[in-house]
Tab-separated table of C-alpha atoms (C1' of nucleotides) in Angstrom:
chain	number	residue	atom	x	y	z
Y	1	MET	CA	91.561	81.138	113.222
Y	2	LEU	CA	93.329	84.523	113.258
Y	3	LEU	CA	96.416	84.670	111.093
Y	4	PRO	CA	99.444	84.764	113.426
Y	5	GLU	CA	101.866	87.701	113.466
Y	6	ALA	CA	104.556	85.476	111.961
Y	7	PHE	CA	102.446	85.183	108.807
Y	8	TYR	CA	103.054	88.878	108.103
Y	9	TYR	CA	106.665	89.126	109.218
Y	10	ARG	CA	108.079	87.015	106.378
Y	11	ASN	CA	110.598	88.637	104.067
Y	12	ASP	CA	108.810	87.626	100.829
Y	13	VAL	CA	105.825	89.766	99.921
Y	14	THR	CA	104.888	87.780	96.800
Y	15	ARG	CA	104.737	84.605	98.866
Y	16	ILE	CA	102.440	86.318	101.327
Y	17	ALA	CA	100.283	87.663	98.485
Y	18	ARG	CA	99.871	84.064	97.235
Y	19	ASP	CA	99.179	82.753	100.717
Y	20	LEU	CA	96.446	85.339	101.239
Y	21	ILE	CA	94.393	83.831	98.412
Y	22	GLY	CA	91.707	81.738	100.117
Y	23	LYS	CA	92.043	83.499	103.479
Y	24	ALA	CA	89.242	85.705	104.828
Y	25	LEU	CA	88.996	89.427	105.590
Y	26	TYR	CA	86.553	90.468	108.309
Y	27	THR	CA	85.281	93.756	109.657
Y	28	ARG	CA	83.070	94.434	112.644
Y	29	LEU	CA	81.737	97.984	112.600
Y	30	ASP	CA	78.899	99.114	114.860
Y	31	GLY	CA	78.386	95.457	115.761
Y	32	GLU	CA	77.852	94.451	112.141
Y	33	ILE	CA	80.118	91.709	110.842
Y	34	THR	CA	80.959	91.464	107.169
Y	35	ALA	CA	83.515	89.161	105.590
Y	36	GLY	CA	84.816	87.891	102.287
Y	37	LEU	CA	87.168	85.251	100.946
Y	38	ILE	CA	90.242	86.811	99.323
Y	39	VAL	CA	90.363	85.868	95.626
Y	40	GLU	CA	92.707	88.519	94.173
Y	41	THR	CA	95.841	90.243	95.539
Y	42	GLU	CA	98.839	92.269	94.397
Y	43	ALA	CA	102.276	92.520	96.020
Y	44	TYR	CA	104.184	95.801	96.429
Y	45	SER	CA	107.745	96.328	97.635
Y	46	TRP	CA	110.112	99.220	98.301
Y	47	LYS	CA	112.371	97.484	95.744
Y	48	GLU	CA	110.214	98.331	92.718
Y	49	ARG	CA	108.684	101.399	91.094
Y	50	GLY	CA	105.058	100.373	91.403
Y	51	CYS	CA	105.222	100.864	95.145
Y	52	HIS	CA	104.316	104.021	97.059
Y	53	ALA	CA	107.398	103.348	99.166
Y	54	TYR	CA	109.771	102.807	96.242
Y	55	ASP	CA	113.404	103.319	97.217
Y	56	SER	CA	112.230	103.422	100.839
Y	57	ARG	CA	110.889	106.941	100.439
Y	58	MET	CA	108.654	107.550	103.424
Y	59	THR	CA	105.889	110.148	103.301
Y	60	GLN	CA	103.008	111.001	105.574
Y	61	ARG	CA	100.701	108.796	103.498
Y	62	ASN	CA	102.800	105.633	103.280
Y	63	ALA	CA	104.379	105.767	106.752
Y	64	VAL	CA	102.457	102.732	107.996
Y	65	MET	CA	104.103	100.600	105.309
Y	66	PHE	CA	107.357	101.040	107.204
Y	67	ASP	CA	105.792	99.713	110.375
Y	68	GLU	CA	105.829	96.079	111.495
Y	69	GLY	CA	103.856	93.663	109.314
Y	70	GLY	CA	100.283	92.880	110.314
Y	71	HIS	CA	98.788	96.364	110.050
Y	72	ALA	CA	96.334	97.886	107.586
Y	73	TYR	CA	97.485	100.460	105.032
Y	74	VAL	CA	94.426	102.283	103.709
Y	75	TYR	CA	94.664	105.248	101.345
Y	76	LEU	CA	92.430	107.253	99.048
Y	77	CYS	CA	92.810	106.576	95.333
Y	78	TYR	CA	91.551	108.850	92.535
Y	79	GLY	CA	89.875	111.069	95.091
Y	80	MET	CA	87.069	108.621	95.825
Y	81	TYR	CA	88.121	105.054	96.533
Y	82	ASN	CA	89.676	103.662	99.689
Y	83	LEU	CA	92.174	100.893	98.921
Y	84	PHE	CA	93.055	98.302	101.556
Y	85	ASN	CA	96.531	96.802	101.913
Y	86	VAL	CA	98.085	94.303	104.306
Y	87	VAL	CA	101.461	95.575	105.547
Y	88	THR	CA	104.116	92.847	105.604
Y	89	ASN	CA	107.752	92.270	106.589
Y	90	ARG	CA	109.625	93.760	109.528
Y	91	LYS	CA	109.752	97.357	110.656
Y	92	GLY	CA	111.628	99.516	108.152
Y	93	LYS	CA	111.092	97.126	105.217
Y	94	ALA	CA	108.177	98.670	103.366
Y	95	GLU	CA	106.109	95.972	101.707
Y	96	ALA	CA	102.362	95.401	101.401
Y	97	VAL	CA	99.707	93.328	99.679
Y	98	LEU	CA	96.773	95.096	98.034
Y	99	ILE	CA	93.517	93.171	98.426
Y	100	ARG	CA	91.791	93.523	95.051
Y	101	ALA	CA	88.738	91.268	95.266
Y	102	LEU	CA	86.689	89.176	97.676
Y	103	GLU	CA	84.003	86.545	97.415
Y	104	PRO	CA	81.280	87.602	99.897
Y	105	MET	CA	80.974	85.256	102.876
Y	106	GLU	CA	79.174	86.940	105.731
Y	107	GLY	CA	76.857	89.946	106.105
Y	108	VAL	CA	75.965	90.030	102.426
Y	109	ASN	CA	72.834	92.098	103.054
Y	110	ILE	CA	74.916	94.699	104.925
Y	111	MET	CA	77.364	94.864	102.039
Y	112	GLN	CA	74.502	95.341	99.593
Y	113	ASP	CA	73.173	98.233	101.664
Y	114	ARG	CA	76.590	99.896	101.683
Y	115	ALA	CA	76.826	99.461	97.916
Y	116	GLY	CA	73.277	100.713	97.439
Y	117	VAL	CA	72.102	97.666	95.499
Y	118	GLN	CA	69.568	94.875	95.952
Y	119	HIS	CA	71.694	91.994	94.701
Y	120	SER	CA	75.111	90.647	95.644
Y	121	LYS	CA	76.694	90.607	92.202
Y	122	ARG	CA	79.973	92.436	91.749
Y	123	ILE	CA	79.892	94.311	95.055
Y	124	THR	CA	83.355	93.128	96.119
Y	125	SER	CA	84.994	92.504	92.737
Y	126	GLY	CA	87.489	95.356	92.814
Y	127	PRO	CA	89.763	97.112	95.344
Y	128	GLY	CA	87.604	100.223	95.623
Y	129	LYS	CA	84.383	98.260	95.837
Y	130	LEU	CA	85.373	95.776	98.511
Y	131	THR	CA	86.359	98.516	100.965
Y	132	ARG	CA	82.978	100.133	100.499
Y	133	ALA	CA	81.248	96.775	101.058
Y	134	LEU	CA	83.206	96.078	104.249
Y	135	GLY	CA	83.007	99.671	105.498
Y	136	ILE	CA	86.767	100.223	105.397
Y	137	ASP	CA	88.051	103.786	105.070
Y	138	ARG	CA	91.109	105.816	105.999
Y	139	THR	CA	90.163	105.816	109.671
Y	140	HIS	CA	91.351	102.203	109.590
Y	141	ASN	CA	94.822	103.122	108.376
Y	142	GLY	CA	97.358	101.590	110.775
Y	143	VAL	CA	94.867	99.312	112.534
Y	144	PRO	CA	96.355	95.931	113.590
Y	145	LEU	CA	94.945	93.017	111.605
Y	146	ARG	CA	94.306	91.081	114.781
Y	147	SER	CA	91.964	93.745	116.164
Y	148	ARG	CA	88.237	93.644	116.901
Y	149	GLN	CA	87.451	96.008	114.026
Y	150	VAL	CA	89.425	94.450	111.184
Y	151	TRP	CA	91.065	91.049	111.039
Y	152	LEU	CA	92.295	88.305	108.746
Y	153	ALA	CA	91.621	84.641	109.343
Y	154	ASP	CA	92.217	81.167	107.993
Y	155	VAL	CA	88.765	79.667	107.567
Y	156	GLY	CA	89.995	76.265	106.423
Y	157	TYR	CA	89.538	76.937	102.715
Y	158	LYS	CA	92.094	74.882	100.802
Y	159	VAL	CA	93.742	76.301	97.680
Y	160	GLY	CA	95.962	74.151	95.475
Y	161	LYS	CA	99.051	75.663	93.855
Y	162	LYS	CA	97.561	75.164	90.399
Y	163	GLU	CA	94.495	77.177	91.380
Y	164	ILE	CA	96.532	80.372	91.774
Y	165	VAL	CA	97.381	82.289	88.603
Y	166	ALA	CA	99.995	85.074	88.471
Y	167	SER	CA	99.910	88.032	86.059
Y	168	PRO	CA	101.122	91.666	85.858
Y	169	ARG	CA	99.585	94.192	88.232
Y	170	ILE	CA	96.816	96.552	87.189
Y	171	GLY	CA	96.988	100.313	86.692
Y	172	ILE	CA	100.671	100.970	87.318
Y	173	ASP	CA	101.952	101.852	83.848
Y	174	TYR	CA	104.024	104.601	85.434
Y	175	ALA	CA	106.225	101.874	86.966
Y	176	GLY	CA	108.018	101.153	83.681
Y	177	GLU	CA	109.570	97.668	83.538
Y	178	ASP	CA	108.369	96.893	87.033
Y	179	ALA	CA	104.791	97.032	85.731
Y	180	GLN	CA	105.560	93.706	84.015
Y	181	LEU	CA	106.359	91.844	87.237
Y	182	PRO	CA	103.859	88.965	87.661
Y	183	TRP	CA	102.872	90.100	91.125
Y	184	ARG	CA	99.100	89.905	90.791
Y	185	PHE	CA	97.528	86.687	92.021
Y	186	ILE	CA	94.020	85.418	91.437
Y	187	LEU	CA	92.004	82.369	92.388
Y	188	LYS	CA	91.523	80.619	89.067
Y	189	ASP	CA	88.024	80.754	87.555
Y	190	ASN	CA	86.581	82.639	90.498
Y	191	GLU	CA	83.727	84.864	89.362
Y	192	TRP	CA	84.522	87.599	91.887
Y	193	VAL	CA	87.945	88.489	90.464
Y	194	SER	CA	88.047	92.087	89.157
Y	195	LYS	CA	87.437	92.731	85.465
L	1	DT	C1'	101.694	127.237	97.817
L	2	DA	C1'	100.350	125.939	93.161
L	3	DG	C1'	99.824	122.224	89.852
L	4	DA	C1'	99.788	117.599	88.184
L	5	DG	C1'	98.375	113.082	88.595
L	6	DG	C1'	96.690	108.796	90.662
L	7	DA	C1'	97.454	100.670	93.045
L	8	DT	C1'	89.356	102.874	90.219
L	9	DT	C1'	84.896	102.672	88.570
L	10	DG	C1'	80.852	102.842	85.779
L	11	DA	C1'	78.705	105.146	82.116
L	12	DT	C1'	79.041	106.388	77.063
A	1	DT	C1'	87.026	106.450	75.907
A	2	DC	C1'	86.133	109.572	79.593
A	3	DA	C1'	84.858	112.066	83.710
A	4	DA	C1'	84.197	112.063	88.700
A	5	DT	C1'	86.789	113.932	92.734
A	6	DC	C1'	90.276	115.279	96.171
A	7	DC	C1'	94.338	114.014	98.448
A	8	DT	C1'	99.305	113.694	98.068
A	9	DC	C1'	103.676	114.777	96.453
A	10	DT	C1'	106.946	117.589	94.068
A	11	DA	C1'	108.823	121.704	92.629
A	12	DC	C1'	109.151	126.495	92.887
DNA sequence: TAGAGGATTGAT
DNA sequence: TCAATCCTCTAC
């Protein structure tokens, strides 16, 4: 079942980041469907320094974060990796959830081909890797998450509160104190969580 | 318009 | 620990 628009409109990005654990991300590109269960996320908000839209500073790159929740924010990191985010909250309130790792569900052979490997290990266990596996790139920036190309769904996977572990976010030392916020969420003991 | 640096990754 | 790789943002 597609996640409803109201799921994204909520004014609490960390809650949404938690709720996304155990949901599924799908893509359908050239008729090929690939999907994975979300096992790791990070929340970002205009209120803190880790965020591209800190202090509500809008640039050409982050503009989609200021749009209505329920869109994709995809940008290039370190010159070679596309990172996929779920835009949340209402128009003008720049918040997003970075999807950091997936457990492969559907189209595993297609994902292996895109990763250039013969086995399924570790092909979606990181934010740069999962976009490659699902075929997501910057052409998907701004795409609605209820579209035919990219969508998020509840597949009936149940996650208990105790199965979600919070910790500081990765790779944002430049954010000072805000780097300590426990805004990274993982599905406990899942082998697909990033290193 | 130049220069610095980055929400990563995999090899050393 | 380090380089790959190039886009984005800031400052001049």
